[in-house]
Amino acid sequence: MAIACPQTESHIALRNQLLQNALRPEPLPFKIQSEYPIVLGEKGTEFSHCLFHDDRIVAHANLWPRDLMDSLGQRVAKVGLIGNVATDESYRGQGFMKQLFQSLESKAILADLEALILWSDLSLFYQKLGFQSLSQEWHHQFDLRHRRGAGNFRLIPSDEIHLVDPTTLLAIRTSTRYTLHRSPNEFLEMLHIPNLDLCLEYGIHNEVIAYCITGKGYDMIGVIHEWGAPSIDHLVNMIRFVQESFKFPEIILLSPGTLAKSRRKQLDARATKTVKGPMGLVKLLKPSKSIELALDQCFIWGLDSI
Ligand SMILES: CC(C)(COP(=O)(O)OP(=O)(O)OC[C@H]1O[C@@H](n2cnc3c(N)ncnc32)[C@H](O)[C@@H]1OP(=O)(O)O)[C@@H](O)C(=O)NCCC(=O)NCCS
């Protein structure tokens, strides 16, 4: 048994096949690696950890070091995101993923990462590996009950995504107490993920004043997982526009648990349902009061999760 990053094109092809079989068993019009252009991309092999056994790749997980920033743009901690976790079906239940996680944890400690973060419904499995709930987020559900107000909205076709200025979007994105750093180049790369829709609202001088993103490959269909708007009125009108455009019977809006109370109450009043729940799962590697506070109040946008 050995754990290593994929070194050859054949390793990458075997890894992609393992992930496709384990995580995307139904046929889709795009490949799993196109959903994670950075960590499963050609330049991202250092984030990809494969467990080799019997001359095969039998288990895989990504470990992606990221900077956790405060609202002033200062780094407060280095954390590791874990994703694309899968063991080949015929090798499950033999402790392979547990061994892979032990190895990732040692690598993370060596790299000075203070916590590991992931997203999953398999909370029992991850509890066994030492993970617990991370932070809180709001889910507001909207249906087509209300009529849309005025606004100059536009869905950006995929062949125009390269014309979008990611710096403008980052500047108008809803503020968070703590979130992950994302460079404009990374943002642009992520906007090319299949099944992702970007909606912009333009002001009177044709400048972008609001945006929202729905969908992300196989995930987040009918979910607005990133947004920025000058007011809740603008946001709700944009939600209606997206809903009408795609004929979604309902749409879910994700927001930071620390969203300003006044904005949250306005959303509550317009939504058909409001739920608050854990944002993800975390394992602290280097406990301290400051990292615990930052993790407790952090919000990680859908595009940054893996
Ligand atoms: C979930 C998965 C990665 C587990 O891999 P694995 O190599 O079989 O796991 P291990 O054998 O190392 O199991 C480690 C421990 O977790 C337990 N476990 C494994 N799968 C579990 C599950 N689905 N729910 C709860 N516990 C689970 C094992 O019993 C073992 O417990 P023990 O230490 O008390 O013996 C694998 O089942 C898989 O690839 N599933 C399909 C893809 C998937 O769901 N990935 C996770 C997406 S977030």
Tab-separated table of C-alpha atoms and ligand atoms in Angstrom:
chain	number	residue	atom	x	y	z
A	1	MET	CA	0.000	0.000	0.000
A	2	ALA	CA	1.268	3.498	-0.857
A	3	ILE	CA	-0.245	6.984	-0.829
A	4	ALA	CA	0.882	9.419	-3.511
A	5	CYS	CA	-0.277	12.128	-5.891
A	6	PRO	CA	-1.056	10.937	-9.428
A	7	GLN	CA	2.189	11.079	-11.421
A	8	THR	CA	1.196	10.006	-14.918
A	9	GLU	CA	-1.684	10.502	-17.345
A	10	SER	CA	-2.684	6.914	-16.699
A	11	HIS	CA	-2.900	7.580	-12.913
A	12	ILE	CA	-5.081	10.623	-13.607
A	13	ALA	CA	-7.361	8.601	-15.883
A	14	LEU	CA	-7.684	5.839	-13.238
A	15	ARG	CA	-8.404	8.396	-10.521
A	16	ASN	CA	-11.064	10.098	-12.641
A	17	GLN	CA	-12.679	6.734	-13.370
A	18	LEU	CA	-12.763	5.858	-9.647
A	19	LEU	CA	-14.395	9.217	-8.811
A	20	GLN	CA	-16.853	8.988	-11.700
A	21	ASN	CA	-17.962	5.464	-10.641
A	22	ALA	CA	-18.201	6.254	-6.915
A	23	LEU	CA	-19.576	9.804	-6.957
A	24	ARG	CA	-21.380	10.164	-10.317
A	25	PRO	CA	-22.827	6.708	-11.111
A	26	GLU	CA	-25.576	8.149	-13.345
A	27	PRO	CA	-24.666	9.361	-16.853
A	28	LEU	CA	-24.053	13.129	-17.053
A	29	PRO	CA	-23.181	15.321	-20.044
A	30	PHE	CA	-19.906	16.413	-18.372
A	31	LYS	CA	-16.979	14.746	-16.624
A	32	ILE	CA	-16.381	14.996	-12.881
A	33	GLN	CA	-12.981	16.649	-13.405
A	34	SER	CA	-14.699	19.564	-15.186
A	35	GLU	CA	-16.713	20.202	-12.001
A	36	TYR	CA	-13.516	20.726	-9.973
A	37	PRO	CA	-11.213	22.548	-12.421
A	38	ILE	CA	-8.586	23.395	-9.810
A	39	VAL	CA	-8.262	20.324	-7.584
A	40	LEU	CA	-8.923	17.780	-10.354
A	41	GLY	CA	-7.356	19.892	-13.106
A	42	GLU	CA	-4.054	19.172	-14.855
A	43	LYS	CA	-2.222	21.673	-12.655
A	44	GLY	CA	-3.831	20.433	-9.424
A	45	THR	CA	-2.251	16.991	-9.019
A	46	GLU	CA	-0.507	18.104	-5.796
A	47	PHE	CA	-3.993	18.385	-4.199
A	48	SER	CA	-4.956	14.856	-5.229
A	49	HIS	CA	-4.024	11.949	-2.945
A	50	CYS	CA	-4.410	8.383	-4.177
A	51	LEU	CA	-4.101	5.194	-2.185
A	52	PHE	CA	-2.436	2.524	-4.343
A	53	HIS	CA	-3.009	-1.175	-3.558
A	54	ASP	CA	-2.628	-4.259	-5.767
A	55	ASP	CA	-1.205	-1.889	-8.455
A	56	ARG	CA	-4.530	-0.050	-8.531
A	57	ILE	CA	-5.857	3.252	-7.202
A	58	VAL	CA	-8.392	2.034	-4.644
A	59	ALA	CA	-9.122	5.257	-2.711
A	60	HIS	CA	-8.834	8.995	-3.281
A	61	ALA	CA	-9.278	12.333	-1.501
A	62	ASN	CA	-8.352	15.922	-2.352
A	63	LEU	CA	-6.585	18.085	0.211
A	64	TRP	CA	-6.604	21.747	-0.803
A	65	PRO	CA	-4.827	24.295	1.426
A	66	ARG	CA	-6.713	27.615	1.573
A	67	ASP	CA	-6.413	30.856	3.502
A	68	LEU	CA	-9.208	31.804	5.892
A	69	MET	CA	-9.580	35.590	5.838
A	70	ASP	CA	-11.340	38.092	8.098
A	71	SER	CA	-13.610	40.849	6.759
A	72	LEU	CA	-10.606	43.202	6.378
A	73	GLY	CA	-8.890	40.732	4.070
A	74	GLN	CA	-6.315	39.606	6.664
A	75	ARG	CA	-5.410	35.914	6.862
A	76	VAL	CA	-6.430	34.408	10.206
A	77	ALA	CA	-5.572	30.752	9.525
A	78	LYS	CA	-4.542	28.217	6.924
A	79	VAL	CA	-7.102	25.452	6.545
A	80	GLY	CA	-7.343	22.361	4.349
A	81	LEU	CA	-10.450	21.530	2.337
A	82	ILE	CA	-11.130	17.851	1.747
A	83	GLY	CA	-13.270	16.583	-1.119
A	84	ASN	CA	-13.776	13.938	-3.775
A	85	VAL	CA	-13.547	11.244	-1.104
A	86	ALA	CA	-14.117	7.763	-2.557
A	87	THR	CA	-13.032	4.152	-2.168
A	88	ASP	CA	-13.420	1.692	-5.050
A	89	GLU	CA	-16.599	-0.314	-4.356
A	90	SER	CA	-14.792	-3.664	-4.144
A	91	TYR	CA	-12.313	-2.323	-1.567
A	92	ARG	CA	-14.744	-0.629	0.842
A	93	GLY	CA	-14.961	-1.557	4.534
A	94	GLN	CA	-11.270	-2.523	4.762
A	95	GLY	CA	-10.017	0.637	6.463
A	96	PHE	CA	-8.506	2.217	3.318
A	97	MET	CA	-10.187	5.598	3.723
A	98	LYS	CA	-9.276	5.708	7.388
A	99	GLN	CA	-5.610	5.185	6.403
A	100	LEU	CA	-5.821	7.817	3.685
A	101	PHE	CA	-7.297	10.332	6.162
A	102	GLN	CA	-4.526	9.570	8.701
A	103	SER	CA	-1.975	10.324	5.993
A	104	LEU	CA	-3.774	13.540	4.930
A	105	GLU	CA	-3.901	14.690	8.532
A	106	SER	CA	-0.126	14.211	8.935
A	107	LYS	CA	0.470	16.118	5.689
A	108	ALA	CA	-1.860	18.905	6.843
A	109	ILE	CA	-0.035	19.258	10.174
A	110	LEU	CA	3.321	19.401	8.375
A	111	ALA	CA	1.894	22.137	6.097
A	112	ASP	CA	0.813	24.121	9.190
A	113	LEU	CA	-2.910	23.796	8.453
A	114	GLU	CA	-5.020	24.470	11.524
A	115	ALA	CA	-8.197	22.632	10.539
A	116	LEU	CA	-9.651	20.272	7.932
A	117	ILE	CA	-13.027	21.173	6.416
A	118	LEU	CA	-15.416	19.170	4.260
A	119	TRP	CA	-19.058	18.885	3.170
A	120	SER	CA	-20.990	15.619	3.378
A	121	ASP	CA	-24.228	13.954	4.411
A	122	LEU	CA	-22.230	11.000	5.799
A	123	SER	CA	-21.883	12.587	9.234
A	124	LEU	CA	-21.609	9.224	11.062
A	125	PHE	CA	-18.649	8.182	8.918
A	126	TYR	CA	-16.887	11.503	9.400
A	127	GLN	CA	-17.643	11.558	13.146
A	128	LYS	CA	-15.642	8.325	13.360
A	129	LEU	CA	-12.766	10.193	11.735
A	130	GLY	CA	-13.001	13.007	14.317
A	131	PHE	CA	-15.109	15.602	12.419
A	132	GLN	CA	-17.887	17.718	13.921
A	133	SER	CA	-20.355	20.382	12.706
A	134	LEU	CA	-18.878	23.618	11.378
A	135	SER	CA	-20.532	27.059	11.637
A	136	GLN	CA	-24.124	27.840	10.588
A	137	GLU	CA	-25.823	28.968	7.380
A	138	TRP	CA	-29.297	30.168	6.408
A	139	HIS	CA	-31.434	28.483	3.760
A	140	HIS	CA	-34.288	30.648	2.466
A	141	GLN	CA	-36.750	28.962	0.144
A	142	PHE	CA	-38.694	30.938	-2.470
A	143	ASP	CA	-41.549	29.838	-4.723
A	144	LEU	CA	-43.181	31.618	-7.658
A	145	ARG	CA	-45.927	33.184	-5.538
A	146	HIS	CA	-44.794	36.806	-5.803
A	147	ARG	CA	-44.479	38.934	-8.927
A	148	ARG	CA	-41.143	40.321	-9.956
A	149	GLY	CA	-40.333	44.023	-9.701
A	150	ALA	CA	-38.272	46.014	-12.214
A	151	GLY	CA	-34.558	45.448	-12.797
A	152	ASN	CA	-32.135	45.060	-15.676
A	153	PHE	CA	-31.161	41.399	-15.261
A	154	ARG	CA	-29.233	39.164	-17.627
A	155	LEU	CA	-28.095	35.534	-17.562
A	156	ILE	CA	-24.565	35.372	-18.942
A	157	PRO	CA	-24.135	32.784	-21.733
A	158	SER	CA	-21.152	30.457	-21.218
A	159	ASP	CA	-19.295	31.892	-24.241
A	160	GLU	CA	-19.373	35.337	-22.572
A	161	ILE	CA	-18.141	34.272	-19.132
A	162	HIS	CA	-14.560	35.210	-20.025
A	163	LEU	CA	-15.753	38.844	-20.408
A	164	VAL	CA	-16.973	39.011	-16.796
A	165	ASP	CA	-14.790	40.997	-14.397
A	166	PRO	CA	-14.383	38.749	-11.330
A	167	THR	CA	-12.924	41.617	-9.265
A	168	THR	CA	-16.206	43.542	-9.556
A	169	LEU	CA	-18.163	40.501	-8.383
A	170	LEU	CA	-15.808	39.935	-5.433
A	171	ALA	CA	-16.254	43.603	-4.473
A	172	ILE	CA	-20.060	43.405	-4.390
A	173	ARG	CA	-20.276	39.924	-2.851
A	174	THR	CA	-22.161	39.849	0.459
A	175	SER	CA	-19.778	40.504	3.310
A	176	THR	CA	-18.851	37.711	5.699
A	177	ARG	CA	-16.953	37.818	8.994
A	178	TYR	CA	-14.613	35.054	7.827
A	179	THR	CA	-14.366	33.334	4.471
A	180	LEU	CA	-11.808	31.719	2.167
A	181	HIS	CA	-9.530	33.755	-0.047
A	182	ARG	CA	-10.320	33.372	-3.758
A	183	SER	CA	-8.229	35.101	-6.416
A	184	PRO	CA	-9.931	36.706	-9.469
A	185	ASN	CA	-8.229	34.102	-11.719
A	186	GLU	CA	-9.540	31.215	-9.611
A	187	PHE	CA	-12.992	32.818	-9.720
A	188	LEU	CA	-12.930	33.050	-13.510
A	189	GLU	CA	-11.828	29.430	-13.773
A	190	MET	CA	-14.649	28.325	-11.462
A	191	LEU	CA	-17.250	30.286	-13.453
A	192	HIS	CA	-16.606	27.841	-16.331
A	193	ILE	CA	-17.874	24.855	-14.304
A	194	PRO	CA	-20.656	23.116	-16.302
A	195	ASN	CA	-24.290	23.620	-15.239
A	196	LEU	CA	-23.378	26.894	-13.519
A	197	ASP	CA	-25.475	29.981	-14.239
A	198	LEU	CA	-24.411	33.518	-13.517
A	199	CYS	CA	-27.044	36.259	-13.387
A	200	LEU	CA	-26.043	39.932	-13.322
A	201	GLU	CA	-28.072	43.037	-12.601
A	202	TYR	CA	-26.999	46.280	-14.288
A	203	GLY	CA	-27.444	49.823	-12.958
A	204	ILE	CA	-28.367	52.961	-14.912
A	205	HIS	CA	-24.811	53.377	-16.239
A	206	ASN	CA	-24.711	49.722	-17.287
A	207	GLU	CA	-22.434	48.872	-14.355
A	208	VAL	CA	-22.887	45.547	-12.538
A	209	ILE	CA	-24.703	46.193	-9.250
A	210	ALA	CA	-25.761	42.681	-8.202
A	211	TYR	CA	-25.074	39.059	-9.076
A	212	CYS	CA	-26.012	35.549	-8.122
A	213	ILE	CA	-24.771	32.091	-9.061
A	214	THR	CA	-26.882	28.928	-9.282
A	215	GLY	CA	-25.759	25.373	-9.964
A	216	LYS	CA	-22.301	23.868	-9.928
A	217	GLY	CA	-21.920	20.737	-12.046
A	218	TYR	CA	-23.909	17.945	-10.421
A	219	ASP	CA	-24.501	19.973	-7.245
A	220	MET	CA	-26.557	22.981	-6.207
A	221	ILE	CA	-29.262	22.722	-8.865
A	222	GLY	CA	-31.910	25.343	-8.010
A	223	VAL	CA	-29.654	26.710	-5.266
A	224	ILE	CA	-28.222	30.239	-5.209
A	225	HIS	CA	-24.908	29.540	-3.533
A	226	GLU	CA	-23.257	32.919	-4.008
A	227	TRP	CA	-24.675	36.426	-4.245
A	228	GLY	CA	-24.152	40.113	-3.751
A	229	ALA	CA	-26.806	42.845	-3.987
A	230	PRO	CA	-27.221	46.428	-2.784
A	231	SER	CA	-30.499	45.562	-1.025
A	232	ILE	CA	-32.798	42.636	-0.318
A	233	ASP	CA	-35.297	44.111	-2.844
A	234	HIS	CA	-32.680	43.810	-5.601
A	235	LEU	CA	-31.812	40.299	-4.476
A	236	VAL	CA	-35.412	39.064	-4.322
A	237	ASN	CA	-36.172	40.512	-7.776
A	238	MET	CA	-33.116	38.743	-9.120
A	239	ILE	CA	-34.222	35.468	-7.499
A	240	ARG	CA	-37.614	35.823	-9.248
A	241	PHE	CA	-35.879	36.492	-12.570
A	242	VAL	CA	-33.726	33.351	-12.214
A	243	GLN	CA	-36.739	31.328	-11.134
A	244	GLU	CA	-38.807	32.466	-14.120
A	245	SER	CA	-35.927	31.946	-16.548
A	246	PHE	CA	-35.325	28.342	-15.507
A	247	LYS	CA	-38.917	27.549	-14.426
A	248	PHE	CA	-37.648	26.357	-11.045
A	249	PRO	CA	-40.787	25.712	-8.949
A	250	GLU	CA	-38.706	26.735	-5.955
A	251	ILE	CA	-35.270	28.085	-5.306
A	252	ILE	CA	-33.037	27.992	-2.216
A	253	LEU	CA	-30.824	30.906	-1.247
A	254	LEU	CA	-27.751	30.183	0.916
A	255	SER	CA	-26.474	32.937	3.227
A	256	PRO	CA	-23.909	33.251	6.004
A	257	GLY	CA	-25.210	32.496	9.516
A	258	THR	CA	-23.803	35.908	10.476
A	259	LEU	CA	-25.922	37.777	7.874
A	260	ALA	CA	-27.037	41.146	9.324
A	261	LYS	CA	-30.251	40.660	11.303
A	262	SER	CA	-32.112	43.375	9.385
A	263	ARG	CA	-31.323	41.720	6.015
A	264	ARG	CA	-32.163	38.278	7.344
A	265	LYS	CA	-35.547	39.474	8.642
A	266	GLN	CA	-36.375	40.976	5.240
A	267	LEU	CA	-35.523	37.633	3.643
A	268	ASP	CA	-37.619	35.756	6.228
A	269	ALA	CA	-40.595	37.973	5.319
A	270	ARG	CA	-40.331	37.132	1.587
A	271	ALA	CA	-39.306	33.464	1.806
A	272	THR	CA	-41.745	30.568	2.029
A	273	LYS	CA	-39.459	28.752	4.444
A	274	THR	CA	-36.370	29.632	6.500
A	275	VAL	CA	-34.001	27.050	7.990
A	276	LYS	CA	-30.710	27.481	9.833
A	277	GLY	CA	-28.298	24.560	9.940
A	278	PRO	CA	-24.637	23.530	10.036
A	279	MET	CA	-22.557	24.716	7.086
A	280	GLY	CA	-20.098	21.822	6.942
A	281	LEU	CA	-17.860	19.552	8.977
A	282	VAL	CA	-14.532	20.360	10.598
A	283	LYS	CA	-11.653	18.697	12.397
A	284	LEU	CA	-9.430	21.028	14.399
A	285	LEU	CA	-5.757	20.176	14.112
A	286	LYS	CA	-4.331	23.044	16.174
A	287	PRO	CA	-7.003	24.223	18.621
A	288	SER	CA	-6.872	27.833	19.794
A	289	LYS	CA	-9.494	30.382	20.839
A	290	SER	CA	-8.929	32.504	17.713
A	291	ILE	CA	-9.303	29.674	15.183
A	292	GLU	CA	-12.346	28.330	17.028
A	293	LEU	CA	-14.037	31.760	16.877
A	294	ALA	CA	-13.167	32.208	13.187
A	295	LEU	CA	-14.455	28.742	12.267
A	296	ASP	CA	-17.599	29.234	14.309
A	297	GLN	CA	-18.456	32.405	12.375
A	298	CYS	CA	-17.093	31.529	8.947
A	299	PHE	CA	-19.056	31.057	5.766
A	300	ILE	CA	-17.651	29.277	2.749
A	301	TRP	CA	-19.317	30.038	-0.579
A	302	GLY	CA	-20.439	27.095	-2.719
A	303	LEU	CA	-17.789	27.689	-5.384
A	304	ASP	CA	-14.991	27.353	-2.823
A	305	SER	CA	-16.203	24.027	-1.439
A	306	ILE	CA	-14.930	20.757	-2.875
B	1	LIG	C1	-17.633	6.517	2.402
B	1	LIG	C2	-16.430	5.725	1.865
B	1	LIG	C3	-15.427	6.716	1.305
B	1	LIG	C4	-15.794	4.936	3.012
B	1	LIG	O1	-14.588	4.343	2.556
B	1	LIG	P1	-14.017	2.986	3.171
B	1	LIG	O2	-12.651	2.770	2.633
B	1	LIG	O3	-15.014	1.897	2.972
B	1	LIG	O4	-13.969	3.352	4.728
B	1	LIG	P2	-13.142	2.609	5.870
B	1	LIG	O5	-13.145	1.124	5.588
B	1	LIG	O6	-11.812	3.254	6.010
B	1	LIG	O7	-14.049	2.920	7.126
B	1	LIG	C5	-13.595	3.650	8.255
B	1	LIG	C6	-14.673	3.564	9.333
B	1	LIG	O8	-15.887	4.179	8.883
B	1	LIG	C7	-16.983	3.254	8.904
B	1	LIG	N1	-17.815	3.536	7.715
B	1	LIG	C8	-17.503	3.291	6.421
B	1	LIG	N2	-18.500	3.733	5.609
B	1	LIG	C9	-19.446	4.273	6.421
B	1	LIG	C10	-20.697	4.887	6.183
B	1	LIG	N3	-21.193	5.045	4.949
B	1	LIG	N4	-21.396	5.333	7.264
B	1	LIG	C11	-20.910	5.195	8.525
B	1	LIG	N5	-19.707	4.610	8.805
B	1	LIG	C12	-18.998	4.151	7.763
B	1	LIG	C13	-16.316	1.890	8.855
B	1	LIG	O9	-17.142	0.908	9.428
B	1	LIG	C14	-15.057	2.126	9.675
B	1	LIG	O10	-15.390	2.128	11.071
B	1	LIG	P3	-14.417	1.452	12.182
B	1	LIG	O11	-13.185	2.313	12.186
B	1	LIG	O12	-15.213	1.541	13.422
B	1	LIG	O13	-14.146	0.075	11.697
B	1	LIG	C15	-16.864	4.708	0.774
B	1	LIG	O14	-17.927	3.939	1.282
B	1	LIG	C16	-17.295	5.331	-0.544
B	1	LIG	O15	-16.459	5.589	-1.420
B	1	LIG	N6	-18.610	5.604	-0.718
B	1	LIG	C17	-19.154	6.150	-1.961
B	1	LIG	C18	-18.692	7.567	-2.183
B	1	LIG	C19	-19.036	8.493	-1.037
B	1	LIG	O16	-20.136	8.477	-0.503
B	1	LIG	N7	-18.038	9.330	-0.650
B	1	LIG	C20	-18.177	10.297	0.404
B	1	LIG	C21	-18.704	11.526	-0.200
B	1	LIG	S1	-18.627	12.849	0.957
